[in-house]
Every structure is written in C-alpha cells, then in structure tokens.
C-alpha cells in the first residue's frame, strides 16, 4: 500500500467513463465511512490549471511532443506533492482520473516517444509513487469520442473538442492499444473493465474490485 491510505487510479481512452465512474465510487466509499479525495490530471492544483490550459487548448500553437511530455510531468510532480501524498498520509482513499499510465499510452504509444524515457520521467515526477490499484475502462475509441464530445456540448457554450480529442482516430487507437498493453504487463495492479456495457454494470464491477481490494488490505 502507498504511504498509509489507498491510491486508486482510473485510466482509459477519451470518454470511457473515468470521471463519472470515479464520482459515483467516491459517494459509495464515503457512505461506507472512508474519507475520499477525488482528483484528476492534468490540472487539479493552481499551478496545474495553468499547465492544463496550455495542454488542452485547441488554439495552443503546435506543441512539440517532448514539450508536451515535460508539461504533463510538471503537472504530475505538483499534483503528487500538493494533493496525493498529503491525502495518503492522512489515511484517505485517493481516486485519481489519469496518472502515469496515461503518459505511457498517449506520449509513448500515441506519440512514439521512447518508453524507457517516459518511465524515467514518471519516476522523477512521482518520486516512485505508484497506484495500489488501477481501473482501466476500455472502450471502442469512436464510441468514447462520441460520448466525450456529447458531454462537452452539454457543459460548454462552444462545445469545441480539446486538443487531445481532436487528434486523428489512429492516434486514439494507438493510445487504447497502449493501455491494454500496460494492463497485460501489470495484471496484479491493473483491472480492465469493458465500458461499453451499461453504466451501472460498470459501476458494480468497480465496486466489487475495490471492495475486495480494501478488505484484503485492511
Ligand atoms: N457505460 C456507459 N454507458 C453509457 N454512457 C456512459 C457510460 N460510461 C460513461 N458514459 C457517459 O459517457 C460520457 C463521458 O463520460 P466521462 O466524462 O465520465 O468520461 P471520461 O473518461 O472522464 O472522459 P475524458 O477522457 O474526456 O475525461 C458521460 O456522458 C457519461 O455519462
Ligand atoms: Mg474525465
């Protein structure tokens, strides 16, 4: 277990249900008496919000792949030190949407940056803090993008896609392949769930996995 609390990450392609599933799980765990911190990358600290703007703004000028990688790493370093570590020390359950696996999937598999370099950078940014458990919500990329774009239209006046969502479909296919490969290499930590089934079914599967994990590590 990381520090004292429990560190659970949610990973998966665009629109696969990370945010909405993590929110529901947070409510469930709180009802059971856990103290929960729900957080996300990029952008859940003041410094990170500025970085997120640059990373996701569709009008950002062409960002070099290495610049992008370093910005995500900078965001993560701040996030770990300011939010995640603190919460774990206070024995809380941390639910985090996107973490080191997203960098491997997007910058490694999507942008073809050397995987060893990314691992090293992840290590520097996190100080070696890895999740205890990772829920990988897997979904056909076109379906996920449709869902992500629909929710954006509901939430913002412009409804414009962000810089990542606007990447070619082949990019997203590579990202999905990357996530599945990470899961294959880390079967104890990463649990893959099919997110094409109804929302409640996915939520129930997540609850079973997390309940079992928390009971084992009580
Ligand atoms: N299993 C499901 N069946 C149908 N709709 C779903 C399912 N899971 C999530 N959705 C819907 O898909 C949309 C996108 O979900 P959500 O924003 O949680 O995904 P996300 O993975 O956090 O996306 P992003 O990568 O953009 O952060 C939401 O409208 C959500 O209600
Ligand atoms: Mg989300």
PDB file of C-alpha atoms and ligand atoms in Angstrom:
ATOM      1  CA  UNK A   1       0.000   0.000   0.000  1.00  0.00           C
ATOM      2  CA  UNK A   2       1.162   3.512  -0.762  1.00  0.00           C
ATOM      3  CA  UNK A   3       2.086   5.562   2.345  1.00  0.00           C
ATOM      4  CA  UNK A   4      -0.929   4.886   4.628  1.00  0.00           C
ATOM      5  CA  UNK A   5      -4.099   5.439   2.614  1.00  0.00           C
ATOM      6  CA  UNK A   6      -5.093   3.786  -0.620  1.00  0.00           C
ATOM      7  CA  UNK A   7      -4.301   5.121  -4.069  1.00  0.00           C
ATOM      8  CA  UNK A   8      -6.650   4.130  -6.917  1.00  0.00           C
ATOM      9  CA  UNK A   9      -6.330   5.469 -10.456  1.00  0.00           C
ATOM     10  CA  UNK A  10      -8.807   5.458 -13.334  1.00  0.00           C
ATOM     11  CA  UNK A  11      -7.403   5.159 -16.809  1.00  0.00           C
ATOM     12  CA  UNK A  12      -8.727   4.656 -20.322  1.00  0.00           C
ATOM     13  CA  UNK A  13      -9.366   6.448 -23.600  1.00  0.00           C
ATOM     14  CA  UNK A  14     -11.397   9.649 -24.037  1.00  0.00           C
ATOM     15  CA  UNK A  15     -14.987   9.401 -22.818  1.00  0.00           C
ATOM     16  CA  UNK A  16     -14.613   5.908 -21.354  1.00  0.00           C
ATOM     17  CA  UNK A  17     -16.306   6.973 -18.100  1.00  0.00           C
ATOM     18  CA  UNK A  18     -13.381   7.741 -15.776  1.00  0.00           C
ATOM     19  CA  UNK A  19     -14.813  10.923 -14.251  1.00  0.00           C
ATOM     20  CA  UNK A  20     -18.401   9.776 -13.878  1.00  0.00           C
ATOM     21  CA  UNK A  21     -17.500   6.320 -12.535  1.00  0.00           C
ATOM     22  CA  UNK A  22     -14.943   7.754 -10.064  1.00  0.00           C
ATOM     23  CA  UNK A  23     -17.551  10.277  -8.815  1.00  0.00           C
ATOM     24  CA  UNK A  24     -20.079   7.511  -8.136  1.00  0.00           C
ATOM     25  CA  UNK A  25     -17.476   5.351  -6.453  1.00  0.00           C
ATOM     26  CA  UNK A  26     -16.474   8.281  -4.232  1.00  0.00           C
ATOM     27  CA  UNK A  27     -20.063   8.582  -2.955  1.00  0.00           C
ATOM     28  CA  UNK A  28     -20.257   4.845  -2.345  1.00  0.00           C
ATOM     29  CA  UNK A  29     -16.980   4.740  -0.396  1.00  0.00           C
ATOM     30  CA  UNK A  30     -17.922   7.809   1.654  1.00  0.00           C
ATOM     31  CA  UNK A  31     -21.172   6.142   2.673  1.00  0.00           C
ATOM     32  CA  UNK A  32     -19.119   3.210   3.881  1.00  0.00           C
ATOM     33  CA  UNK A  33     -17.128   5.570   6.105  1.00  0.00           C
ATOM     34  CA  UNK A  34     -13.991   6.178   4.059  1.00  0.00           C
ATOM     35  CA  UNK A  35     -12.514   9.624   3.640  1.00  0.00           C
ATOM     36  CA  UNK A  36     -12.142  10.112  -0.096  1.00  0.00           C
ATOM     37  CA  UNK A  37     -10.201  12.592  -2.223  1.00  0.00           C
ATOM     38  CA  UNK A  38     -11.369  12.729  -5.825  1.00  0.00           C
ATOM     39  CA  UNK A  39      -8.789  14.260  -8.124  1.00  0.00           C
ATOM     40  CA  UNK A  40      -7.568  14.264 -11.740  1.00  0.00           C
ATOM     41  CA  UNK A  41      -4.731  15.063 -14.131  1.00  0.00           C
ATOM     42  CA  UNK A  42      -3.870  17.301 -15.729  1.00  0.00           C
ATOM     43  CA  UNK A  43      -4.913  20.270 -13.689  1.00  0.00           C
ATOM     44  CA  UNK A  44      -6.070  19.762 -10.095  1.00  0.00           C
ATOM     45  CA  UNK A  45      -3.719  22.294  -8.456  1.00  0.00           C
ATOM     46  CA  UNK A  46      -3.350  26.030  -9.083  1.00  0.00           C
ATOM     47  CA  UNK A  47      -0.076  25.534 -10.960  1.00  0.00           C
ATOM     48  CA  UNK A  48      -1.559  22.610 -12.865  1.00  0.00           C
ATOM     49  CA  UNK A  49      -4.590  24.552 -14.027  1.00  0.00           C
ATOM     50  CA  UNK A  50      -2.281  26.854 -15.991  1.00  0.00           C
ATOM     51  CA  UNK A  51      -0.439  23.859 -17.442  1.00  0.00           C
ATOM     52  CA  UNK A  52      -3.746  22.196 -18.353  1.00  0.00           C
ATOM     53  CA  UNK A  53      -4.830  25.295 -20.270  1.00  0.00           C
ATOM     54  CA  UNK A  54      -1.728  25.093 -22.445  1.00  0.00           C
ATOM     55  CA  UNK A  55      -2.001  21.343 -22.927  1.00  0.00           C
ATOM     56  CA  UNK A  56      -5.670  21.106 -23.836  1.00  0.00           C
ATOM     57  CA  UNK A  57      -6.426  24.449 -25.508  1.00  0.00           C
ATOM     58  CA  UNK A  58      -7.176  23.655 -29.170  1.00  0.00           C
ATOM     59  CA  UNK A  59      -5.760  27.067 -30.116  1.00  0.00           C
ATOM     60  CA  UNK A  60      -2.375  26.298 -28.484  1.00  0.00           C
ATOM     61  CA  UNK A  61       0.294  26.544 -31.137  1.00  0.00           C
ATOM     62  CA  UNK A  62       1.849  23.263 -32.288  1.00  0.00           C
ATOM     63  CA  UNK A  63       3.276  21.746 -29.107  1.00  0.00           C
ATOM     64  CA  UNK A  64       6.396  19.646 -29.599  1.00  0.00           C
ATOM     65  CA  UNK A  65       5.945  16.067 -28.267  1.00  0.00           C
ATOM     66  CA  UNK A  66       8.754  16.486 -25.750  1.00  0.00           C
ATOM     67  CA  UNK A  67       7.376  19.795 -24.518  1.00  0.00           C
ATOM     68  CA  UNK A  68       4.050  18.065 -24.067  1.00  0.00           C
ATOM     69  CA  UNK A  69       5.688  15.212 -22.158  1.00  0.00           C
ATOM     70  CA  UNK A  70       7.515  17.593 -19.835  1.00  0.00           C
ATOM     71  CA  UNK A  71       4.408  19.677 -19.182  1.00  0.00           C
ATOM     72  CA  UNK A  72       2.461  16.569 -18.164  1.00  0.00           C
ATOM     73  CA  UNK A  73       5.375  15.568 -15.916  1.00  0.00           C
ATOM     74  CA  UNK A  74       5.491  19.024 -14.305  1.00  0.00           C
ATOM     75  CA  UNK A  75       1.764  18.866 -13.683  1.00  0.00           C
ATOM     76  CA  UNK A  76       2.159  15.418 -12.088  1.00  0.00           C
ATOM     77  CA  UNK A  77       5.025  16.428  -9.802  1.00  0.00           C
ATOM     78  CA  UNK A  78       2.949  19.277  -8.389  1.00  0.00           C
ATOM     79  CA  UNK A  79      -0.132  17.077  -8.069  1.00  0.00           C
ATOM     80  CA  UNK A  80       1.726  14.311  -6.187  1.00  0.00           C
ATOM     81  CA  UNK A  81       3.410  16.665  -3.745  1.00  0.00           C
ATOM     82  CA  UNK A  82       0.477  19.010  -3.139  1.00  0.00           C
ATOM     83  CA  UNK A  83      -2.533  16.673  -3.136  1.00  0.00           C
ATOM     84  CA  UNK A  84      -1.916  12.931  -3.427  1.00  0.00           C
ATOM     85  CA  UNK A  85       0.860  12.436  -0.864  1.00  0.00           C
ATOM     86  CA  UNK A  86      -0.875  14.635   1.691  1.00  0.00           C
ATOM     87  CA  UNK A  87      -4.127  12.692   1.365  1.00  0.00           C
ATOM     88  CA  UNK A  88      -2.386   9.316   1.659  1.00  0.00           C
ATOM     89  CA  UNK A  89      -0.539  10.413   4.779  1.00  0.00           C
ATOM     90  CA  UNK A  90      -3.945  11.307   6.252  1.00  0.00           C
ATOM     91  CA  UNK A  91      -5.095   7.750   5.530  1.00  0.00           C
ATOM     92  CA  UNK A  92      -7.588   8.782   2.836  1.00  0.00           C
ATOM     93  CA  UNK A  93      -8.666   6.892  -0.254  1.00  0.00           C
ATOM     94  CA  UNK A  94      -7.405   8.821  -3.294  1.00  0.00           C
ATOM     95  CA  UNK A  95      -9.337   8.360  -6.538  1.00  0.00           C
ATOM     96  CA  UNK A  96      -7.375   9.917  -9.393  1.00  0.00           C
ATOM     97  CA  UNK A  97      -8.513  10.156 -13.025  1.00  0.00           C
ATOM     98  CA  UNK A  98      -5.410   9.662 -15.204  1.00  0.00           C
ATOM     99  CA  UNK A  99      -1.874   9.189 -13.883  1.00  0.00           C
ATOM    100  CA  UNK A 100       1.379   7.597 -15.101  1.00  0.00           C
ATOM    101  CA  UNK A 101      -0.328   5.080 -17.399  1.00  0.00           C
ATOM    102  CA  UNK A 102      -1.925   7.879 -19.440  1.00  0.00           C
ATOM    103  CA  UNK A 103       1.541   9.264 -20.185  1.00  0.00           C
ATOM    104  CA  UNK A 104       2.769   5.869 -21.351  1.00  0.00           C
ATOM    105  CA  UNK A 105      -0.340   5.394 -23.501  1.00  0.00           C
ATOM    106  CA  UNK A 106      -0.581   8.921 -25.003  1.00  0.00           C
ATOM    107  CA  UNK A 107       3.047  10.053 -25.251  1.00  0.00           C
ATOM    108  CA  UNK A 108       4.568   6.573 -25.628  1.00  0.00           C
ATOM    109  CA  UNK A 109       2.130   4.640 -27.814  1.00  0.00           C
ATOM    110  CA  UNK A 110       0.342   7.675 -29.296  1.00  0.00           C
ATOM    111  CA  UNK A 111       3.357   9.908 -29.998  1.00  0.00           C
ATOM    112  CA  UNK A 112       6.083   7.244 -30.192  1.00  0.00           C
ATOM    113  CA  UNK A 113       8.330   8.711 -27.513  1.00  0.00           C
ATOM    114  CA  UNK A 114      10.766   6.172 -26.070  1.00  0.00           C
ATOM    115  CA  UNK A 115       9.007   4.187 -23.320  1.00  0.00           C
ATOM    116  CA  UNK A 116      12.105   3.994 -21.103  1.00  0.00           C
ATOM    117  CA  UNK A 117      12.433   7.766 -21.180  1.00  0.00           C
ATOM    118  CA  UNK A 118       8.790   8.099 -20.138  1.00  0.00           C
ATOM    119  CA  UNK A 119       9.240   5.595 -17.316  1.00  0.00           C
ATOM    120  CA  UNK A 120      12.208   7.589 -16.029  1.00  0.00           C
ATOM    121  CA  UNK A 121      10.309  10.839 -16.201  1.00  0.00           C
ATOM    122  CA  UNK A 122       7.282   9.303 -14.460  1.00  0.00           C
ATOM    123  CA  UNK A 123       9.641   8.126 -11.733  1.00  0.00           C
ATOM    124  CA  UNK A 124      11.090  11.646 -11.324  1.00  0.00           C
ATOM    125  CA  UNK A 125       7.656  13.291 -11.284  1.00  0.00           C
ATOM    126  CA  UNK A 126       6.096  10.862  -8.794  1.00  0.00           C
ATOM    127  CA  UNK A 127       9.141  10.064  -6.639  1.00  0.00           C
ATOM    128  CA  UNK A 128       8.199   6.434  -7.365  1.00  0.00           C
ATOM    129  CA  UNK A 129       4.638   6.672  -6.004  1.00  0.00           C
ATOM    130  CA  UNK A 130       2.591   4.097  -7.926  1.00  0.00           C
ATOM    131  CA  UNK A 131      -1.136   3.387  -7.570  1.00  0.00           C
ATOM    132  CA  UNK A 132      -2.182   0.434  -5.414  1.00  0.00           C
ATOM    133  CA  UNK A 133      -4.926  -0.331  -7.904  1.00  0.00           C
ATOM    134  CA  UNK A 134      -5.787   0.901 -11.401  1.00  0.00           C
ATOM    135  CA  UNK A 135      -9.187   0.575 -13.064  1.00  0.00           C
ATOM    136  CA  UNK A 136      -8.790   0.606 -16.829  1.00  0.00           C
ATOM    137  CA  UNK A 137     -12.082   1.446 -18.529  1.00  0.00           C
ATOM    138  CA  UNK A 138     -11.751   0.058 -22.024  1.00  0.00           C
ATOM    139  CA  UNK A 139     -13.957   1.239 -24.860  1.00  0.00           C
ATOM    140  CA  UNK A 140     -14.038   1.431 -28.642  1.00  0.00           C
ATOM    141  CA  UNK A 141     -12.398   4.784 -29.390  1.00  0.00           C
ATOM    142  CA  UNK A 142     -15.118   6.134 -31.702  1.00  0.00           C
ATOM    143  CA  UNK A 143     -17.778   5.424 -29.096  1.00  0.00           C
ATOM    144  CA  UNK A 144     -15.665   7.104 -26.399  1.00  0.00           C
ATOM    145  CA  UNK A 145     -15.050  10.194 -28.515  1.00  0.00           C
ATOM    146  CA  UNK A 146     -18.779  10.457 -29.273  1.00  0.00           C
ATOM    147  CA  UNK A 147     -19.529  10.322 -25.541  1.00  0.00           C
ATOM    148  CA  UNK A 148     -16.792  12.849 -24.685  1.00  0.00           C
ATOM    149  CA  UNK A 149     -17.940  15.285 -27.362  1.00  0.00           C
ATOM    150  CA  UNK A 150     -21.586  14.933 -26.306  1.00  0.00           C
ATOM    151  CA  UNK A 151     -20.795  15.759 -22.691  1.00  0.00           C
ATOM    152  CA  UNK A 152     -18.633  18.743 -23.730  1.00  0.00           C
ATOM    153  CA  UNK A 153     -21.554  20.158 -25.745  1.00  0.00           C
ATOM    154  CA  UNK A 154     -23.747  19.861 -22.665  1.00  0.00           C
ATOM    155  CA  UNK A 155     -21.151  21.557 -20.458  1.00  0.00           C
ATOM    156  CA  UNK A 156     -19.714  24.404 -22.530  1.00  0.00           C
ATOM    157  CA  UNK A 157     -21.197  27.043 -24.746  1.00  0.00           C
ATOM    158  CA  UNK A 158     -18.776  26.459 -27.625  1.00  0.00           C
ATOM    159  CA  UNK A 159     -18.776  22.636 -27.359  1.00  0.00           C
ATOM    160  CA  UNK A 160     -15.371  22.595 -29.092  1.00  0.00           C
ATOM    161  CA  UNK A 161     -13.205  19.473 -28.749  1.00  0.00           C
ATOM    162  CA  UNK A 162      -9.986  19.873 -26.768  1.00  0.00           C
ATOM    163  CA  UNK A 163      -6.522  19.447 -28.297  1.00  0.00           C
ATOM    164  CA  UNK A 164      -6.296  15.745 -27.393  1.00  0.00           C
ATOM    165  CA  UNK A 165      -9.802  14.852 -28.542  1.00  0.00           C
ATOM    166  CA  UNK A 166      -9.051  16.486 -31.902  1.00  0.00           C
ATOM    167  CA  UNK A 167      -6.194  14.070 -32.684  1.00  0.00           C
ATOM    168  CA  UNK A 168      -6.702  11.595 -35.538  1.00  0.00           C
ATOM    169  CA  UNK A 169      -8.625   8.407 -34.806  1.00  0.00           C
ATOM    170  CA  UNK A 170      -5.452   6.323 -35.427  1.00  0.00           C
ATOM    171  CA  UNK A 171      -3.796   8.216 -32.557  1.00  0.00           C
ATOM    172  CA  UNK A 172      -6.590   7.181 -30.213  1.00  0.00           C
ATOM    173  CA  UNK A 173      -6.394   3.565 -31.442  1.00  0.00           C
ATOM    174  CA  UNK A 174      -2.695   3.528 -30.531  1.00  0.00           C
ATOM    175  CA  UNK A 175      -3.476   5.005 -27.113  1.00  0.00           C
ATOM    176  CA  UNK A 176      -6.036   2.271 -26.454  1.00  0.00           C
ATOM    177  CA  UNK A 177      -3.518  -0.370 -27.529  1.00  0.00           C
ATOM    178  CA  UNK A 178      -1.037   1.181 -25.100  1.00  0.00           C
ATOM    179  CA  UNK A 179      -3.450   0.964 -22.172  1.00  0.00           C
ATOM    180  CA  UNK A 180      -4.214  -2.697 -22.928  1.00  0.00           C
ATOM    181  CA  UNK A 181      -0.533  -3.497 -23.167  1.00  0.00           C
ATOM    182  CA  UNK A 182       0.127  -1.868 -19.763  1.00  0.00           C
ATOM    183  CA  UNK A 183      -2.715  -3.960 -18.294  1.00  0.00           C
ATOM    184  CA  UNK A 184      -1.236  -7.083 -19.815  1.00  0.00           C
ATOM    185  CA  UNK A 185       2.156  -6.328 -18.254  1.00  0.00           C
ATOM    186  CA  UNK A 186       0.712  -5.435 -14.813  1.00  0.00           C
ATOM    187  CA  UNK A 187      -2.152  -7.873 -14.161  1.00  0.00           C
ATOM    188  CA  UNK A 188      -1.986  -7.518 -10.369  1.00  0.00           C
ATOM    189  CA  UNK A 189      -2.334  -3.740 -10.371  1.00  0.00           C
ATOM    190  CA  UNK A 190      -4.444  -3.019 -13.463  1.00  0.00           C
ATOM    191  CA  UNK A 191      -8.001  -4.363 -13.789  1.00  0.00           C
ATOM    192  CA  UNK A 192      -9.619  -3.986 -17.213  1.00  0.00           C
ATOM    193  CA  UNK A 193     -13.367  -3.403 -17.479  1.00  0.00           C
ATOM    194  CA  UNK A 194     -15.455  -3.209 -20.637  1.00  0.00           C
ATOM    195  CA  UNK A 195     -17.092   0.222 -20.571  1.00  0.00           C
ATOM    196  CA  UNK A 196     -19.470  -0.429 -23.476  1.00  0.00           C
ATOM    197  CA  UNK A 197     -21.914  -2.126 -21.103  1.00  0.00           C
ATOM    198  CA  UNK A 198     -24.499  -0.048 -19.138  1.00  0.00           C
ATOM    199  CA  UNK A 199     -23.062   2.483 -16.681  1.00  0.00           C
ATOM    200  CA  UNK A 200     -24.488   0.758 -13.571  1.00  0.00           C
ATOM    201  CA  UNK A 201     -22.950  -2.573 -14.581  1.00  0.00           C
ATOM    202  CA  UNK A 202     -19.520  -0.960 -14.900  1.00  0.00           C
ATOM    203  CA  UNK A 203     -20.018   0.763 -11.522  1.00  0.00           C
ATOM    204  CA  UNK A 204     -20.972  -2.528  -9.847  1.00  0.00           C
ATOM    205  CA  UNK A 205     -17.871  -4.234 -11.234  1.00  0.00           C
ATOM    206  CA  UNK A 206     -15.701  -1.358  -9.974  1.00  0.00           C
ATOM    207  CA  UNK A 207     -17.268  -1.599  -6.510  1.00  0.00           C
ATOM    208  CA  UNK A 208     -16.581  -5.361  -6.325  1.00  0.00           C
ATOM    209  CA  UNK A 209     -12.949  -4.887  -7.314  1.00  0.00           C
ATOM    210  CA  UNK A 210     -12.408  -2.005  -4.883  1.00  0.00           C
ATOM    211  CA  UNK A 211     -14.279  -3.704  -2.005  1.00  0.00           C
ATOM    212  CA  UNK A 212     -12.196  -6.829  -2.432  1.00  0.00           C
ATOM    213  CA  UNK A 213      -9.005  -4.779  -2.549  1.00  0.00           C
ATOM    214  CA  UNK A 214      -9.865  -2.736   0.563  1.00  0.00           C
ATOM    215  CA  UNK A 215     -10.904  -5.852   2.517  1.00  0.00           C
ATOM    216  CA  UNK A 216      -7.640  -7.586   1.655  1.00  0.00           C
ATOM    217  CA  UNK A 217      -5.601  -4.588   2.726  1.00  0.00           C
ATOM    218  CA  UNK A 218      -7.488  -3.666   5.892  1.00  0.00           C
TER     219      UNK A 218
HETATM  220  N1  LIG B   1     -21.099   2.600 -19.528  1.00  0.00           N
HETATM  221  C1  LIG B   1     -21.616   3.716 -20.034  1.00  0.00           C
HETATM  222  N2  LIG B   1     -22.673   3.689 -20.850  1.00  0.00           N
HETATM  223  C2  LIG B   1     -23.194   4.805 -21.377  1.00  0.00           C
HETATM  224  N3  LIG B   1     -22.708   6.043 -21.178  1.00  0.00           N
HETATM  225  C3  LIG B   1     -21.630   6.152 -20.382  1.00  0.00           C
HETATM  226  C4  LIG B   1     -21.018   5.006 -19.775  1.00  0.00           C
HETATM  227  N4  LIG B   1     -19.933   5.429 -19.069  1.00  0.00           N
HETATM  228  C5  LIG B   1     -19.894   6.764 -19.221  1.00  0.00           C
HETATM  229  N5  LIG B   1     -20.905   7.199 -20.006  1.00  0.00           N
HETATM  230  C6  LIG B   1     -21.178   8.578 -20.407  1.00  0.00           C
HETATM  231  O1  LIG B   1     -20.109   8.966 -21.265  1.00  0.00           O
HETATM  232  C7  LIG B   1     -19.815  10.348 -21.093  1.00  0.00           C
HETATM  233  C8  LIG B   1     -18.322  10.521 -20.819  1.00  0.00           C
HETATM  234  O2  LIG B   1     -18.028  10.032 -19.510  1.00  0.00           O
HETATM  235  P1  LIG B   1     -16.870  10.672 -18.620  1.00  0.00           P
HETATM  236  O3  LIG B   1     -16.826  12.142 -18.786  1.00  0.00           O
HETATM  237  O4  LIG B   1     -17.028  10.112 -17.256  1.00  0.00           O
HETATM  238  O5  LIG B   1     -15.601  10.000 -19.334  1.00  0.00           O
HETATM  239  P2  LIG B   1     -14.071  10.328 -19.112  1.00  0.00           P
HETATM  240  O6  LIG B   1     -13.395   9.019 -19.307  1.00  0.00           O
HETATM  241  O7  LIG B   1     -13.879  11.022 -17.819  1.00  0.00           O
HETATM  242  O8  LIG B   1     -13.784  11.297 -20.324  1.00  0.00           O
HETATM  243  P3  LIG B   1     -12.478  12.239 -20.563  1.00  0.00           P
HETATM  244  O9  LIG B   1     -11.448  11.321 -21.131  1.00  0.00           O
HETATM  245  O10 LIG B   1     -12.991  13.234 -21.556  1.00  0.00           O
HETATM  246  O11 LIG B   1     -12.133  12.823 -19.219  1.00  0.00           O
HETATM  247  C9  LIG B   1     -20.705  10.832 -19.953  1.00  0.00           C
HETATM  248  O12 LIG B   1     -21.842  11.461 -20.524  1.00  0.00           O
HETATM  249  C10 LIG B   1     -21.091   9.551 -19.239  1.00  0.00           C
HETATM  250  O13 LIG B   1     -22.326   9.642 -18.570  1.00  0.00           O
HETATM  251 MG1  LIG B   2     -12.890  12.868 -17.402  1.00  0.00          MG
END
